[in-house]
Amino acid sequence: MSANPPHSGNHSVVLATETPLPLDCGISLEAVSIAYCTYGKLNADKSNAILICHALTGDQFAASRQPLTGKNGWWDLMIGPGKVLDTDKYFIVCSNVLGGCMGTTGPKDTDPKTGKPYGLNFPIITIADMVRAQALLQDYLEIESWFCVIGGSMGGMQALQWASTYPDRVFSAIPIACAARHSAQNIAFHEVGRQAVMADPNWQSGNYYASEEKPTAGLAVARMAAHVTYLSEAALHRKFGRNLQDRDNLTYGFDADFQVESYLRYQGINFVDRFDANSYLYITRAMDYFDLVEDHGGSLANAFEGTNTRFCIVSFTSDWLFPTSENKEIVHALIAAAANVSFVEVETDKGHDAFLLDTPEMFKTIDGFLRSSAKSRGLPS
């Protein structure tokens, strides 16, 4: 089935052509495009493959130059020869999630029933749906089981879903800075972002694709609001304080007087150049619907009953979006399920975004876990 992809590169494949992909909402999708990047070399028995699951605003270009921005991959610090995710040892796969906007089927793609972009006619998706699509890719690559599934934030949710839904396909899992279900606070933040997008008159009820005007203002505001949650108060104070932006005095107006204001506006403007507004709505909704506890009769331990997957849970002391307490709930459930689990809380003031940054203790933790898991798998460690 697989046309054995090159050792490294950007790829795209159309799957679910014979059997449609079933979604939690009750609808099925046919001919699903999946865009993915690979790094390193798959070994002879295909036992060294690692799946990286990206976060809300990420994409498949984890260690590749992003084509729209020209910037290095979002996990360039982690992936490469001699790095934690060592491409001399492992075959790395990272796919754009279902509902995304970088090549995997999503709301900006053509609805075969109408010949026009889906827009809001695209079905509501869940984290489980994203994982089902990734499982199709795993089958296409003829990889019986991932050596590891790893991701931070929404990527961590996918890692948990993988281990719960497909335990025999996941040898080890590293969910970072995540939770087993989205909190009311996080749903609230997402709703603010969605309302900002939908309040933009250029959103046009999601039918803006043929228009020259896009809902960039609303999407930028959504990104600004969300980005605040990725940082900590200490990090904001350290980076910006109350420093003024390119001026010596207040303007007594509504320009970006403060550096932190200028920074957020920069984040918002850059984001709209690479992300689709409707995809933002759909992916945030998928995170809101994520609830492994409710899905398993009110017991998170039931989600991992009888699992043989090895787990390493990582949290950050200054992460108030997915605090350590929520990560510990996962650990407690795994212990109750008699799973093999390690847990590390990393001391840092970098907030939720610490998993994307130069965080030596996280690197050391993941490296040690992978080496131990590789030894158990019979791989070079």
mmCIF file of C-alpha atoms in Angstrom, residues 47-232:
data_model
loop_
_atom_site.group_PDB
_atom_site.id
_atom_site.type_symbol
_atom_site.label_atom_id
_atom_site.label_comp_id
_atom_site.label_asym_id
_atom_site.label_seq_id
_atom_site.Cartn_x
_atom_site.Cartn_y
_atom_site.Cartn_z
ATOM 1 C CA SER A 47 10.438 -0.129 14.740
ATOM 2 C CA ASN A 48 12.116 3.297 15.078
ATOM 3 C CA ALA A 49 9.251 5.556 13.917
ATOM 4 C CA ILE A 50 8.210 8.494 16.096
ATOM 5 C CA LEU A 51 4.990 10.410 15.489
ATOM 6 C CA ILE A 52 5.049 14.075 16.434
ATOM 7 C CA CYS A 53 1.628 15.626 17.034
ATOM 8 C CA HIS A 54 1.500 19.385 16.637
ATOM 9 C CA ALA A 55 -0.329 21.941 18.761
ATOM 10 C CA LEU A 56 -3.241 24.214 17.822
ATOM 11 C CA THR A 57 -1.309 26.674 15.676
ATOM 12 C CA GLY A 58 1.413 24.264 14.575
ATOM 13 C CA ASP A 59 1.799 22.319 11.355
ATOM 14 C CA GLN A 60 3.727 19.436 9.838
ATOM 15 C CA PHE A 61 6.898 21.511 9.401
ATOM 16 C CA ALA A 62 8.279 20.572 12.809
ATOM 17 C CA ALA A 63 11.917 20.747 11.658
ATOM 18 C CA SER A 64 11.512 22.121 8.128
ATOM 19 C CA ARG A 65 11.418 25.670 6.826
ATOM 20 C CA GLN A 66 7.802 26.834 6.932
ATOM 21 C CA PRO A 67 6.925 27.708 3.314
ATOM 22 C CA LEU A 68 4.650 30.667 4.102
ATOM 23 C CA THR A 69 6.864 32.349 6.704
ATOM 24 C CA GLY A 70 10.335 31.132 5.730
ATOM 25 C CA LYS A 71 11.024 30.429 9.412
ATOM 26 C CA ASN A 72 12.639 27.312 10.832
ATOM 27 C CA GLY A 73 10.444 24.497 12.086
ATOM 28 C CA TRP A 74 8.636 24.998 15.377
ATOM 29 C CA TRP A 75 10.548 22.090 17.031
ATOM 30 C CA ASP A 76 13.890 22.628 15.344
ATOM 31 C CA LEU A 77 15.508 22.601 18.793
ATOM 32 C CA MET A 78 14.337 19.029 19.358
ATOM 33 C CA ILE A 79 14.683 17.338 15.959
ATOM 34 C CA GLY A 80 17.864 16.590 14.040
ATOM 35 C CA PRO A 81 21.150 14.662 14.125
ATOM 36 C CA GLY A 82 22.356 14.353 17.718
ATOM 37 C CA LYS A 83 19.329 16.176 19.128
ATOM 38 C CA VAL A 84 16.747 14.697 21.502
ATOM 39 C CA LEU A 85 14.669 13.410 18.591
ATOM 40 C CA ASP A 86 17.772 12.138 16.863
ATOM 41 C CA THR A 87 17.265 11.684 13.122
ATOM 42 C CA ASP A 88 20.361 9.463 13.048
ATOM 43 C CA LYS A 89 18.403 6.995 15.210
ATOM 44 C CA TYR A 90 14.735 7.622 14.551
ATOM 45 C CA PHE A 91 12.353 8.083 11.646
ATOM 46 C CA ILE A 92 10.257 11.147 12.507
ATOM 47 C CA VAL A 93 6.768 11.713 11.086
ATOM 48 C CA CYS A 94 4.691 14.859 11.608
ATOM 49 C CA SER A 95 1.368 15.363 9.827
ATOM 50 C CA ASN A 96 -0.910 18.373 9.560
ATOM 51 C CA VAL A 97 -4.031 17.588 11.588
ATOM 52 C CA LEU A 98 -7.441 16.924 10.085
ATOM 53 C CA GLY A 99 -9.192 20.292 9.846
ATOM 54 C CA GLY A 100 -5.870 22.073 9.370
ATOM 55 C CA CYS A 101 -4.865 24.474 6.650
ATOM 56 C CA MET A 102 -1.444 23.293 5.485
ATOM 57 C CA GLY A 103 -2.434 20.498 3.131
ATOM 58 C CA THR A 104 -4.563 18.145 5.206
ATOM 59 C CA THR A 105 -8.291 18.225 4.431
ATOM 60 C CA GLY A 106 -9.991 21.116 6.205
ATOM 61 C CA PRO A 107 -12.633 23.823 5.785
ATOM 62 C CA LYS A 108 -10.749 25.716 3.062
ATOM 63 C CA ASP A 109 -10.673 22.648 0.796
ATOM 64 C CA THR A 110 -13.216 21.839 -1.906
ATOM 65 C CA ASP A 111 -16.428 20.124 -0.892
ATOM 66 C CA PRO A 112 -16.977 17.459 -3.589
ATOM 67 C CA LYS A 113 -20.740 17.909 -3.233
ATOM 68 C CA THR A 114 -20.678 21.619 -4.151
ATOM 69 C CA GLY A 115 -17.383 22.187 -5.935
ATOM 70 C CA LYS A 116 -16.772 25.104 -3.557
ATOM 71 C CA PRO A 117 -14.719 25.401 -0.345
ATOM 72 C CA TYR A 118 -16.361 23.648 2.593
ATOM 73 C CA GLY A 119 -16.385 26.675 4.872
ATOM 74 C CA LEU A 120 -18.781 25.884 7.726
ATOM 75 C CA ASN A 121 -20.113 22.894 5.792
ATOM 76 C CA PHE A 122 -17.013 21.066 6.924
ATOM 77 C CA PRO A 123 -18.023 18.593 9.642
ATOM 78 C CA ILE A 124 -17.119 19.280 13.255
ATOM 79 C CA ILE A 125 -14.040 17.260 14.176
ATOM 80 C CA THR A 126 -12.564 15.944 17.412
ATOM 81 C CA ILE A 127 -9.130 15.001 18.670
ATOM 82 C CA ALA A 128 -10.158 11.366 18.152
ATOM 83 C CA ASP A 129 -10.927 12.147 14.498
ATOM 84 C CA MET A 130 -7.466 13.670 14.077
ATOM 85 C CA VAL A 131 -5.941 10.488 15.496
ATOM 86 C CA ARG A 132 -8.051 8.276 13.224
ATOM 87 C CA ALA A 133 -6.669 10.176 10.242
ATOM 88 C CA GLN A 134 -3.126 9.719 11.570
ATOM 89 C CA ALA A 135 -3.839 5.986 11.966
ATOM 90 C CA LEU A 136 -4.664 5.884 8.242
ATOM 91 C CA LEU A 137 -1.261 7.441 7.591
ATOM 92 C CA GLN A 138 0.384 4.866 9.868
ATOM 93 C CA ASP A 139 -1.275 2.105 7.841
ATOM 94 C CA TYR A 140 -0.150 3.725 4.587
ATOM 95 C CA LEU A 141 3.437 3.828 5.834
ATOM 96 C CA GLU A 142 3.087 0.181 6.888
ATOM 97 C CA ILE A 143 4.309 0.969 10.406
ATOM 98 C CA GLU A 144 2.821 -1.572 12.790
ATOM 99 C CA SER A 145 3.458 0.475 15.902
ATOM 100 C CA TRP A 146 5.004 3.826 16.681
ATOM 101 C CA PHE A 147 8.108 3.659 18.832
ATOM 102 C CA CYS A 148 6.812 6.877 20.392
ATOM 103 C CA VAL A 149 3.973 9.373 20.010
ATOM 104 C CA ILE A 150 4.930 12.783 21.369
ATOM 105 C CA GLY A 151 3.400 16.235 21.467
ATOM 106 C CA GLY A 152 2.754 19.295 23.592
ATOM 107 C CA SER A 153 -0.558 21.023 24.368
ATOM 108 C CA MET A 154 -3.066 19.809 21.737
ATOM 109 C CA GLY A 155 -0.281 17.495 20.576
ATOM 110 C CA GLY A 156 -0.270 15.985 24.064
ATOM 111 C CA MET A 157 -4.015 15.438 23.817
ATOM 112 C CA GLN A 158 -3.435 13.519 20.591
ATOM 113 C CA ALA A 159 -0.721 11.442 22.268
ATOM 114 C CA LEU A 160 -3.154 10.513 25.049
ATOM 115 C CA GLN A 161 -5.878 9.702 22.517
ATOM 116 C CA TRP A 162 -3.446 7.513 20.572
ATOM 117 C CA ALA A 163 -2.480 5.555 23.694
ATOM 118 C CA SER A 164 -6.110 5.134 24.698
ATOM 119 C CA THR A 165 -7.588 4.230 21.303
ATOM 120 C CA TYR A 166 -4.686 2.307 19.777
ATOM 121 C CA PRO A 167 -2.611 0.943 22.689
ATOM 122 C CA ASP A 168 -1.143 -1.846 20.564
ATOM 123 C CA ARG A 169 0.086 0.711 18.030
ATOM 124 C CA VAL A 170 1.991 2.862 20.544
ATOM 125 C CA PHE A 171 5.089 1.528 22.316
ATOM 126 C CA SER A 172 5.653 4.757 24.274
ATOM 127 C CA ALA A 173 3.956 8.121 24.659
ATOM 128 C CA ILE A 174 5.155 11.533 25.816
ATOM 129 C CA PRO A 175 2.242 13.914 26.447
ATOM 130 C CA ILE A 176 3.655 17.330 27.375
ATOM 131 C CA ALA A 177 1.815 20.207 29.076
ATOM 132 C CA CYS A 178 -1.685 18.911 28.414
ATOM 133 C CA ALA A 179 -4.785 17.536 30.110
ATOM 134 C CA ALA A 180 -7.209 14.655 29.756
ATOM 135 C CA ARG A 181 -10.025 17.124 29.162
ATOM 136 C CA HIS A 182 -10.301 20.809 28.406
ATOM 137 C CA SER A 183 -11.094 22.981 31.426
ATOM 138 C CA ALA A 184 -13.922 25.518 31.583
ATOM 139 C CA GLN A 185 -11.297 28.286 31.647
ATOM 140 C CA ASN A 186 -9.695 27.056 28.440
ATOM 141 C CA ILE A 187 -13.057 26.644 26.711
ATOM 142 C CA ALA A 188 -13.802 30.233 27.723
ATOM 143 C CA PHE A 189 -10.553 31.530 26.209
ATOM 144 C CA HIS A 190 -11.288 29.671 22.986
ATOM 145 C CA GLU A 191 -14.781 31.113 22.822
ATOM 146 C CA VAL A 192 -13.362 34.642 23.079
ATOM 147 C CA GLY A 193 -11.102 33.856 20.121
ATOM 148 C CA ARG A 194 -13.897 32.340 18.040
ATOM 149 C CA GLN A 195 -16.177 35.281 18.715
ATOM 150 C CA ALA A 196 -13.408 37.671 17.632
ATOM 151 C CA VAL A 197 -13.167 35.817 14.309
ATOM 152 C CA MET A 198 -16.917 35.639 13.762
ATOM 153 C CA ALA A 199 -17.412 39.308 14.695
ATOM 154 C CA ASP A 200 -15.105 40.361 11.860
ATOM 155 C CA PRO A 201 -17.424 41.508 9.013
ATOM 156 C CA ASN A 202 -15.003 39.959 6.527
ATOM 157 C CA TRP A 203 -15.666 36.510 7.999
ATOM 158 C CA GLN A 204 -18.896 36.423 5.962
ATOM 159 C CA SER A 205 -20.304 33.421 7.847
ATOM 160 C CA GLY A 206 -17.215 31.456 6.848
ATOM 161 C CA ASN A 207 -17.668 32.032 3.092
ATOM 162 C CA TYR A 208 -14.731 34.380 2.537
ATOM 163 C CA TYR A 209 -12.542 32.212 0.315
ATOM 164 C CA ALA A 210 -13.641 33.802 -2.975
ATOM 165 C CA SER A 211 -13.386 37.294 -1.500
ATOM 166 C CA GLU A 212 -10.373 39.562 -1.546
ATOM 167 C CA GLU A 213 -11.170 40.503 2.043
ATOM 168 C CA LYS A 214 -10.377 37.934 4.751
ATOM 169 C CA PRO A 215 -11.210 38.063 8.476
ATOM 170 C CA THR A 216 -7.630 38.967 9.331
ATOM 171 C CA ALA A 217 -8.479 41.493 12.044
ATOM 172 C CA GLY A 218 -10.627 39.050 13.983
ATOM 173 C CA LEU A 219 -8.129 36.213 13.617
ATOM 174 C CA ALA A 220 -5.295 38.488 14.745
ATOM 175 C CA VAL A 221 -7.200 39.427 17.896
ATOM 176 C CA ALA A 222 -7.928 35.752 18.561
ATOM 177 C CA ARG A 223 -4.231 34.973 18.240
ATOM 178 C CA MET A 224 -3.260 37.859 20.530
ATOM 179 C CA ALA A 225 -5.661 36.745 23.247
ATOM 180 C CA ALA A 226 -4.519 33.136 23.010
ATOM 181 C CA HIS A 227 -0.842 34.037 22.979
ATOM 182 C CA VAL A 228 -1.150 35.719 26.383
ATOM 183 C CA THR A 229 -2.227 32.360 27.817
ATOM 184 C CA TYR A 230 0.909 30.673 26.463
ATOM 185 C CA LEU A 231 3.168 32.896 28.553
ATOM 186 C CA SER A 232 3.573 33.437 32.273
#
